[in-house]
Coordinates of C-alpha atoms in Angstrom, one line a residue:
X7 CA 147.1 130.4 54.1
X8 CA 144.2 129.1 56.2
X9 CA 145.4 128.2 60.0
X10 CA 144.9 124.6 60.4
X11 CA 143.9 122.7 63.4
X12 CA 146.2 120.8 65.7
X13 CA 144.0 118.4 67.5
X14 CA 145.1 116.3 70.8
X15 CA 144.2 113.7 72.4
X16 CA 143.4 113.3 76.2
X17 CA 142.7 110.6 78.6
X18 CA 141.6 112.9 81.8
X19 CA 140.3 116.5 82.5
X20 CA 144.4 117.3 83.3
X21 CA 145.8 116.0 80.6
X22 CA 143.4 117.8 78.1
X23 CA 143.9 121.2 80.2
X24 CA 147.6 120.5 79.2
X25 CA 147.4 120.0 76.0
X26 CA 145.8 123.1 75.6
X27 CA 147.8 125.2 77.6
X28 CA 151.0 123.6 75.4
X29 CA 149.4 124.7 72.2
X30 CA 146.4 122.5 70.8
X31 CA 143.4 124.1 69.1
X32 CA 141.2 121.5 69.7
X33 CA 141.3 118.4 72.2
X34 CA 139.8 114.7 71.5
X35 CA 138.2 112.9 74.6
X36 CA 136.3 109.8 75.4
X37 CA 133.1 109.4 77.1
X38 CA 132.2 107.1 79.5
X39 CA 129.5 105.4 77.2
X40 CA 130.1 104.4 73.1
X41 CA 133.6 105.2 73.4
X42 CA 137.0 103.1 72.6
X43 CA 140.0 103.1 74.9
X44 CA 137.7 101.7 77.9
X45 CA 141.2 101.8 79.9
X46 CA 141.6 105.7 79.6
X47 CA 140.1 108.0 82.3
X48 CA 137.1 108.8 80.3
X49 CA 135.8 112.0 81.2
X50 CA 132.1 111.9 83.1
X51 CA 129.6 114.5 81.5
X52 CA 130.5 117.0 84.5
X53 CA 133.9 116.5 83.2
X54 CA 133.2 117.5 79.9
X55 CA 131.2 120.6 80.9
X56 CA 134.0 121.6 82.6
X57 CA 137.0 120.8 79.8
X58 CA 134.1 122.8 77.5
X59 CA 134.0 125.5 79.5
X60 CA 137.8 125.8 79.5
X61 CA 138.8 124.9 75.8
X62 CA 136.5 127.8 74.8
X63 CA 138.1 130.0 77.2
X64 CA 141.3 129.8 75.7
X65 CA 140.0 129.4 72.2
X66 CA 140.1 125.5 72.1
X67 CA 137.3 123.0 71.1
X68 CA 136.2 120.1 72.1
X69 CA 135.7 116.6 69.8
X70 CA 134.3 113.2 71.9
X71 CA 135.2 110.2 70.3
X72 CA 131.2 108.6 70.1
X73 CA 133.7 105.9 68.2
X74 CA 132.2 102.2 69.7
X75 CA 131.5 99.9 66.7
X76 CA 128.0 99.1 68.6
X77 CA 126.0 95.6 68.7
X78 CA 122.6 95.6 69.2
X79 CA 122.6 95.9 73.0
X80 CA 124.8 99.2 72.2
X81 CA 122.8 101.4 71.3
X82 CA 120.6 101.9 74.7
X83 CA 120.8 105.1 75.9
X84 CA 122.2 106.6 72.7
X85 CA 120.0 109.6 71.6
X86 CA 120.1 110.6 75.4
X87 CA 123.4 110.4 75.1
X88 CA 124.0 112.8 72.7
X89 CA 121.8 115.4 73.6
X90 CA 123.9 115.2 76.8
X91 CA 127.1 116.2 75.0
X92 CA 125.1 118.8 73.2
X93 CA 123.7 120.4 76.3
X94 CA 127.9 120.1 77.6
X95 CA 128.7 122.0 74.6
X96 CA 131.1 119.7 72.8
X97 CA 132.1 121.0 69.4
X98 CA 131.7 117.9 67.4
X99 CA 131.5 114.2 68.1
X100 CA 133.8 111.4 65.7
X101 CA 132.6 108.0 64.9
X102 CA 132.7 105.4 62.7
X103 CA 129.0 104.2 62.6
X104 CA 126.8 104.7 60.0
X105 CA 123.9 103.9 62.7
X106 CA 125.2 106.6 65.3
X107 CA 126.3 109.4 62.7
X108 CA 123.0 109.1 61.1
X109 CA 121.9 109.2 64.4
X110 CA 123.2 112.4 65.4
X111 CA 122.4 114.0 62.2
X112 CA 118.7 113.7 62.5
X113 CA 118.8 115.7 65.8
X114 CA 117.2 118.9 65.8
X115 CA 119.2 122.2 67.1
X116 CA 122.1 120.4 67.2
X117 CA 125.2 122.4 67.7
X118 CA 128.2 119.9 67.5
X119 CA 129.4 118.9 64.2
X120 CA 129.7 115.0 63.1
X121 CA 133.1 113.9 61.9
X122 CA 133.5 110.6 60.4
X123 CA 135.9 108.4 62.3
X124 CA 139.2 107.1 60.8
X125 CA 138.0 103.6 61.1
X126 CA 136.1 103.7 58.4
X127 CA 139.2 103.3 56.3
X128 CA 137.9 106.7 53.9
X129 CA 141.2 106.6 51.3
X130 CA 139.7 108.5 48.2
X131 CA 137.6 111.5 47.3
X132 CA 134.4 108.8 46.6
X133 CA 134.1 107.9 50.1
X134 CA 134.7 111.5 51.3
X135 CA 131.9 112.5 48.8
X136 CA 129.7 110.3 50.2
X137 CA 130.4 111.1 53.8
X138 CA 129.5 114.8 52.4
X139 CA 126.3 113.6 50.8
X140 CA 124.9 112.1 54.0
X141 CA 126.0 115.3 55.5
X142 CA 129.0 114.7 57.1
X143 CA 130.8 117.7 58.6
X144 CA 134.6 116.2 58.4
X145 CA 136.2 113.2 57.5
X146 CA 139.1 111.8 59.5
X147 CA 141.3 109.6 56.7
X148 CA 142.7 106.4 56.8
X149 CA 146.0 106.3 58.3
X150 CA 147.1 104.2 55.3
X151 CA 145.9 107.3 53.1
X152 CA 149.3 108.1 51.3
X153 CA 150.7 111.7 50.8
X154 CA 149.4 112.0 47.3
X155 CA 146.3 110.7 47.8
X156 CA 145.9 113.4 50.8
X157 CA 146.3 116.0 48.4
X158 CA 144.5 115.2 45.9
X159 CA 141.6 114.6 48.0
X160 CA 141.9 118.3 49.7
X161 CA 142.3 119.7 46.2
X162 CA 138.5 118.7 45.5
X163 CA 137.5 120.9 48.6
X164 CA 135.0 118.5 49.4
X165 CA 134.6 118.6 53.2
X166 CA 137.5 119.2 55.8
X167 CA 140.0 116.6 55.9
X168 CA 141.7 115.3 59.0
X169 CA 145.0 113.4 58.6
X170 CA 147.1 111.7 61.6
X171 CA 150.6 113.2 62.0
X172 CA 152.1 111.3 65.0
X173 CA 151.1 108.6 67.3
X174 CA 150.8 104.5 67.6
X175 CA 150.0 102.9 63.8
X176 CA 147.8 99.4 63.8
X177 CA 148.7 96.5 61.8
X178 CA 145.2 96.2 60.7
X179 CA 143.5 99.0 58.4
X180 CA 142.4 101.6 60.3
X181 CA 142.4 100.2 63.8
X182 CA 139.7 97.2 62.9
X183 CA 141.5 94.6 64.3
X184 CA 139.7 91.5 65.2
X185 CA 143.0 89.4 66.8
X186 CA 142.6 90.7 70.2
X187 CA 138.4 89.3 70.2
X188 CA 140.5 86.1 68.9
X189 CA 142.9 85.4 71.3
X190 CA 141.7 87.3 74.8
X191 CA 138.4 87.8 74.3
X192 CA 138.9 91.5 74.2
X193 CA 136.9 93.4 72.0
X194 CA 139.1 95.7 70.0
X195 CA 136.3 97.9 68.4
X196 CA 134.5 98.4 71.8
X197 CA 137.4 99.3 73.7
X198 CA 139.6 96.4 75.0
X199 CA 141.9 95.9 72.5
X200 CA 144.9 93.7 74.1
X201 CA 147.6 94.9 71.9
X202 CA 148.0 91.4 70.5
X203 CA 150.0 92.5 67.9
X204 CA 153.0 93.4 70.1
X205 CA 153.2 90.3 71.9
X206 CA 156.3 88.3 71.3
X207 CA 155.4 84.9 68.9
X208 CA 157.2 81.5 67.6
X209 CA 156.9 81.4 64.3
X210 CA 156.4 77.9 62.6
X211 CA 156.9 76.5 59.6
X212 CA 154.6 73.6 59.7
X213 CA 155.7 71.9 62.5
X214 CA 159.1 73.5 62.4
X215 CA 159.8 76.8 64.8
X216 CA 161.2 79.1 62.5
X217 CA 162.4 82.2 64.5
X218 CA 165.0 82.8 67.3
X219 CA 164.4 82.3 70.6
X220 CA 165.7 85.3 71.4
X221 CA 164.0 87.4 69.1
X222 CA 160.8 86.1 68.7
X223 CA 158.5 87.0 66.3
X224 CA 156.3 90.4 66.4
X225 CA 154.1 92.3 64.3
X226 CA 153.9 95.5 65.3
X227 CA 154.3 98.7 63.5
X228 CA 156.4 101.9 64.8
X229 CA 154.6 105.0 65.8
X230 CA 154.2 107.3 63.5
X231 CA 156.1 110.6 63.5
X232 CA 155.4 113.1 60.5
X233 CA 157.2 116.1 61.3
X234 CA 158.7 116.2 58.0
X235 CA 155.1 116.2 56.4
X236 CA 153.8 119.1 58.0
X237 CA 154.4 121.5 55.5
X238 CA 152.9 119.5 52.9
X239 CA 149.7 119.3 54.6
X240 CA 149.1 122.4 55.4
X241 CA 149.6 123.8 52.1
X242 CA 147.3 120.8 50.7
X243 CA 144.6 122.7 52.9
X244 CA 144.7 119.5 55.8
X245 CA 141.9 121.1 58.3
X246 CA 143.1 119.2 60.9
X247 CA 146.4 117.5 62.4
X248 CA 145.6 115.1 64.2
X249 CA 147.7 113.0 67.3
X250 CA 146.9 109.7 68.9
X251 CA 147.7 108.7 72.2
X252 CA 144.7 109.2 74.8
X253 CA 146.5 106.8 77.3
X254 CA 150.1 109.0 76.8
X255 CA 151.0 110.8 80.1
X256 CA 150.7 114.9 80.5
X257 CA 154.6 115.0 79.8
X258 CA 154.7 113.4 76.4
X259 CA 151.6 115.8 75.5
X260 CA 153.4 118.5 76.7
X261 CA 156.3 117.8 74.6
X262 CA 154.6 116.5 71.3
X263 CA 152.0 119.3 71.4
X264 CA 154.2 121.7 72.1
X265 CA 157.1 120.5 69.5
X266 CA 154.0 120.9 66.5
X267 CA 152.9 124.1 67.7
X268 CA 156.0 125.7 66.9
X269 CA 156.5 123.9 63.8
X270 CA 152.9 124.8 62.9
X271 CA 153.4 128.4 63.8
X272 CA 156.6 128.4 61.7
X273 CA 155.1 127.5 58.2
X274 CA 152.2 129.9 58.8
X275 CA 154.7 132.9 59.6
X276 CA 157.2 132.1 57.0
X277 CA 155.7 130.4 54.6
X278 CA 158.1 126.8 55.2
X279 CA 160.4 126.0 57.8
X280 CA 164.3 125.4 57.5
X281 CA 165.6 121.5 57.2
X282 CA 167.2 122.7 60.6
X283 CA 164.3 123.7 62.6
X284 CA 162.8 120.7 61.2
X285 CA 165.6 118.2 62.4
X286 CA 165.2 120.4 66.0
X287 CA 161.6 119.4 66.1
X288 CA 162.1 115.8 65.5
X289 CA 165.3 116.2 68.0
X290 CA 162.6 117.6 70.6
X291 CA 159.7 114.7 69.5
X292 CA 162.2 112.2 70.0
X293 CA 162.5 113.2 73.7
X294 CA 158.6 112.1 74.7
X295 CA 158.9 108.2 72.3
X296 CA 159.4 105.3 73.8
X297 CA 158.6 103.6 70.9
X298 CA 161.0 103.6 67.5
X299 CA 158.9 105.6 65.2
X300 CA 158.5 106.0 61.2
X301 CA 157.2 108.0 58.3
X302 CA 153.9 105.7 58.3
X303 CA 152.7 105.6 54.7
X304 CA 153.9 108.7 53.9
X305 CA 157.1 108.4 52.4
X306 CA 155.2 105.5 49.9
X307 CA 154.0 101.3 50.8
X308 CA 156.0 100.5 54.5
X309 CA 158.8 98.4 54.1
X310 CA 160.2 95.8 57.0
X311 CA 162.1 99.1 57.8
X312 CA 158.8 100.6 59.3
X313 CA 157.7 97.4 61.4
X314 CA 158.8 95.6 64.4
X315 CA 159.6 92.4 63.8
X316 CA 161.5 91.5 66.1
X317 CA 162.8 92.8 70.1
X318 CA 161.3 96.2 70.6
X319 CA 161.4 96.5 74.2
X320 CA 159.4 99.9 75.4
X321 CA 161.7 102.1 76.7
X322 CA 161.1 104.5 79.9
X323 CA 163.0 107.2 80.9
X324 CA 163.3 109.5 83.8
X325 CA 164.1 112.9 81.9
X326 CA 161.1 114.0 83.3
X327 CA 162.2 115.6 86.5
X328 CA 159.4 118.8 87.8
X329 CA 156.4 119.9 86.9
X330 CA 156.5 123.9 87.5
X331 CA 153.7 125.5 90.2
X332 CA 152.5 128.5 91.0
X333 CA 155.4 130.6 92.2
X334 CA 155.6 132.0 95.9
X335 CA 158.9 132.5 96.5
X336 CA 160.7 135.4 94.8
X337 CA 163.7 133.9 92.5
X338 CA 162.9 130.3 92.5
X339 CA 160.7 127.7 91.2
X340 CA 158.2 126.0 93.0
X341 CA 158.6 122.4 91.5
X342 CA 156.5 119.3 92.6
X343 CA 159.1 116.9 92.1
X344 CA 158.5 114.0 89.3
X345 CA 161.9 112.2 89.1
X346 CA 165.3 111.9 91.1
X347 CA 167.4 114.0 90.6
X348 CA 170.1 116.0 92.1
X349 CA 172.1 119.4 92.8
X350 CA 174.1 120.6 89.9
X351 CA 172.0 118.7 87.3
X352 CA 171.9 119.7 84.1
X353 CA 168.7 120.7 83.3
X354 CA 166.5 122.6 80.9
X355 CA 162.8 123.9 81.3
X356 CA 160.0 123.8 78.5
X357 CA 156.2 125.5 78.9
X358 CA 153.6 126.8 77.2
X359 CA 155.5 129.2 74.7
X360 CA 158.7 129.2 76.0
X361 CA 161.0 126.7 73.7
X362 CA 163.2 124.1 75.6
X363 CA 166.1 126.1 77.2
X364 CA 169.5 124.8 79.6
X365 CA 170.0 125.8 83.0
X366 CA 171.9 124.3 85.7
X367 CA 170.4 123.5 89.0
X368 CA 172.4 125.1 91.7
X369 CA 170.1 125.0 94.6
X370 CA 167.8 123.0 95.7
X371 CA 165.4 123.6 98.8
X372 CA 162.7 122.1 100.8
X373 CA 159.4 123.6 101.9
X374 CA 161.1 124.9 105.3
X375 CA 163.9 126.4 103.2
X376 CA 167.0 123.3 104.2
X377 CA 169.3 123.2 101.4
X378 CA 168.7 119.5 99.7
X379 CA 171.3 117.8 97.6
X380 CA 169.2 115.4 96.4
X381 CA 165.2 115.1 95.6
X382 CA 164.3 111.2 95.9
X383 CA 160.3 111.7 96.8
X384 CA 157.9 112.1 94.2
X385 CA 155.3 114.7 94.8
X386 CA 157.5 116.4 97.3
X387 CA 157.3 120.3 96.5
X388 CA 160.8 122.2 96.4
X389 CA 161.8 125.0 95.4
X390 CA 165.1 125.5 92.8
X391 CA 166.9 128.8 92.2
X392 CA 166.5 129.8 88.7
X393 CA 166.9 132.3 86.4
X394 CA 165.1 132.9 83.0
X395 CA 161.4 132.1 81.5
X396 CA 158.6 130.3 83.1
X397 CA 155.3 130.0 84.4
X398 CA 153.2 127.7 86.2
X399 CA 152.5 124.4 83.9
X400 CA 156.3 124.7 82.8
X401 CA 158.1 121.4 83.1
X402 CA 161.6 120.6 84.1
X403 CA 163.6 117.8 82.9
X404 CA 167.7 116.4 82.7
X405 CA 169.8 117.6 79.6
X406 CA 170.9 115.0 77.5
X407 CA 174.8 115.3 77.5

């Protein structure tokens, strides 16, 4: 069985460093120039020196997202541009136009490879064939692509395949969305998409409102969450797993990539992994949404049971309670402190490698060593007797009783 790739996303140097440490084998980022997601921290070209230097220090790559669906004006500055990345030594850029990825496939001694983005809507082996024929060097599906269509097409052994496993879906196919242009001015496909289809609506008919006041009218999709699929994929021969979420925080990429890791690492050891470590995976999953999630279009055509129709509030929590330093104080953790919380919490501690386990916290101490009962601040660094696994990156968070 061939390893396969699980591939992050990251909206600053930090949270790419993170997902790597949790797990990922290769991190997606956005330049500051031809990329979507214009609200994300996108990485300068220092930046992505740097995350280069560290991916391939711990065995990681590095994809940029080259993704902009580019007017005239757009291209200015292109071909400099990608000899830049070169030079950085990215591993492979993604896009979805034809002008840019032929673009980059002219270039002489290029070392990145060119993956074709999933806006182009590719659903069947002919338009992964002729990605291949222009010389494509992946081809990142549809996220309307169904199960059996996934396999079949990595049965043909055409070019790698990349397939989206969890992470916001779009109403539109693919992500080409023109409502947000439409109503905000807000160019969806250049990086300013305003969501518009998770606003709340009256819905007429004719000249009659239609829907309740109090549940107005959406059409949103849930995230997707494919835990269930993994196993499937793999053994199709998927190259690459792919999440979405550049604009998530480090915690839910801590917790997502970390969650697939070990279900990853469990196929590939055993062959398939147990309905039970399954459910424990989407238990674990389910602590980073704030979102109701679904199968996407892999359990067959979305029903009404897979959108959001109608009040869908985001959630937040504050599970999220201390993000684990560099220790200097023999038996306890150094903790900057994320969330309130208090002596004798229930807790339980996650890291790189080191599964989700309990632990009550006893003690809790400031910098000068005064006993706290209660951390209120965050940033503040204090320091929590504990017992057990962990290293610096670990996070801390509150049990759910």
């Amino acid at each position: 069985m061939a390893a396969i790739e699980l591939l992050a996303p990251a909206g600053n140097l930090e949270k790419a460093k993170t997902a790597i440490r949790y797990g990922a084998d290769a991190v997606y980022i956005g330049g500051q120039q031809f990329s979507l997601r214009s609200r994300a921290s996108n990485f300068n070209l220092d930046q992505i020196a740097e995350l280069c230097q560290f991916a391939h220090e711990h065995g990681s790559a590095v994809h940029v997202t080259v993704n902009i669906i580019p007017h005239p004006d757009d291209f200015n500055g292109l071909e400099a541009y990608l000899q830049a990345l070169d030079v950085a030594g990215i591993d492979a850029i993604i896009s979805a136009s034809p002008a840019i990825i032929s673009r980059a496939l002219k270039m002489e001694n290029r070392h990145f490879e060119v993956h074709v983005s999933t806006q182009r809507s590719i659903l069947n082996e002919k338009a992964v064939q002729f990605w291949k024929n222009l010389g494509a060097d992946r081809v990142v599906l549809g996220r309307e692509t169904p199960m059996e269509a996934i396999e079949e097409i990595c049965a043909r052994k055409i070019v790698p395949i990349e397939a989206f496993i969890h992470g916001g879906m779009c109403i539109s196919f693919s992500g080409r969305c023109v409502l947000s242009n439409h109503m905000t001015n807000r160019d969806a496909n250049r990086g300013g998409c305003a969501q518009s289809c998770r606003w709340k609506y009256t819905l007429y008919d004719g000249e009659k409102a239609i829907s309740d006041p109090d549940t107005m009218f959406s059409m949103s999709s849930r995230d997707l969450q494919a835990a269930d699929q993994i196993e499937k994929m793999i053994h199709a021969g998927v190259a690459s797993l792919k999440i979405e979420g550049r604009m998530k925080s480090d915690y839910y990429l801590a917790v997502v990539v970390g969650a697939y890791r070990r279900l990853i690492d469990e196929i590939e050891k055993n062959g398939t992994a147990s309905d039970e470590f399954v459910a424990k995976i989407v238990s674990e999953l389910n602590r980073a949404e704030n979102r109701p999630t679904g199968p996407g279009f892999y359990h067959g055509l979305p029903d009404e049971n897979v959108q959001l129709y109608r009040r869908h509030d985001e959630t937040v929590t504050q599970e999220y309670i201390g993000l684990v330093l560099e220790p200097d104080k023999p038996g306890y953790l150094k903790v900057q402190v994320k969330n309130h919380f208090a002596a004798n919490t229930p807790a339980e501690l996650f890291g790189p490698g080191i599964a989700p386990y309990p632990y009550l916290i006893t003690e809790i101490l400031d910098q000068n060593g005064n006993v706290l009962e209660v951390c209120n601040h965050p940033m503040d660094i204090v320091y929590l007797k504990w017992e057990g696994p962990s290293i610096a990156g670990s996070m801390i968070r509150k049990q759910r009783i």
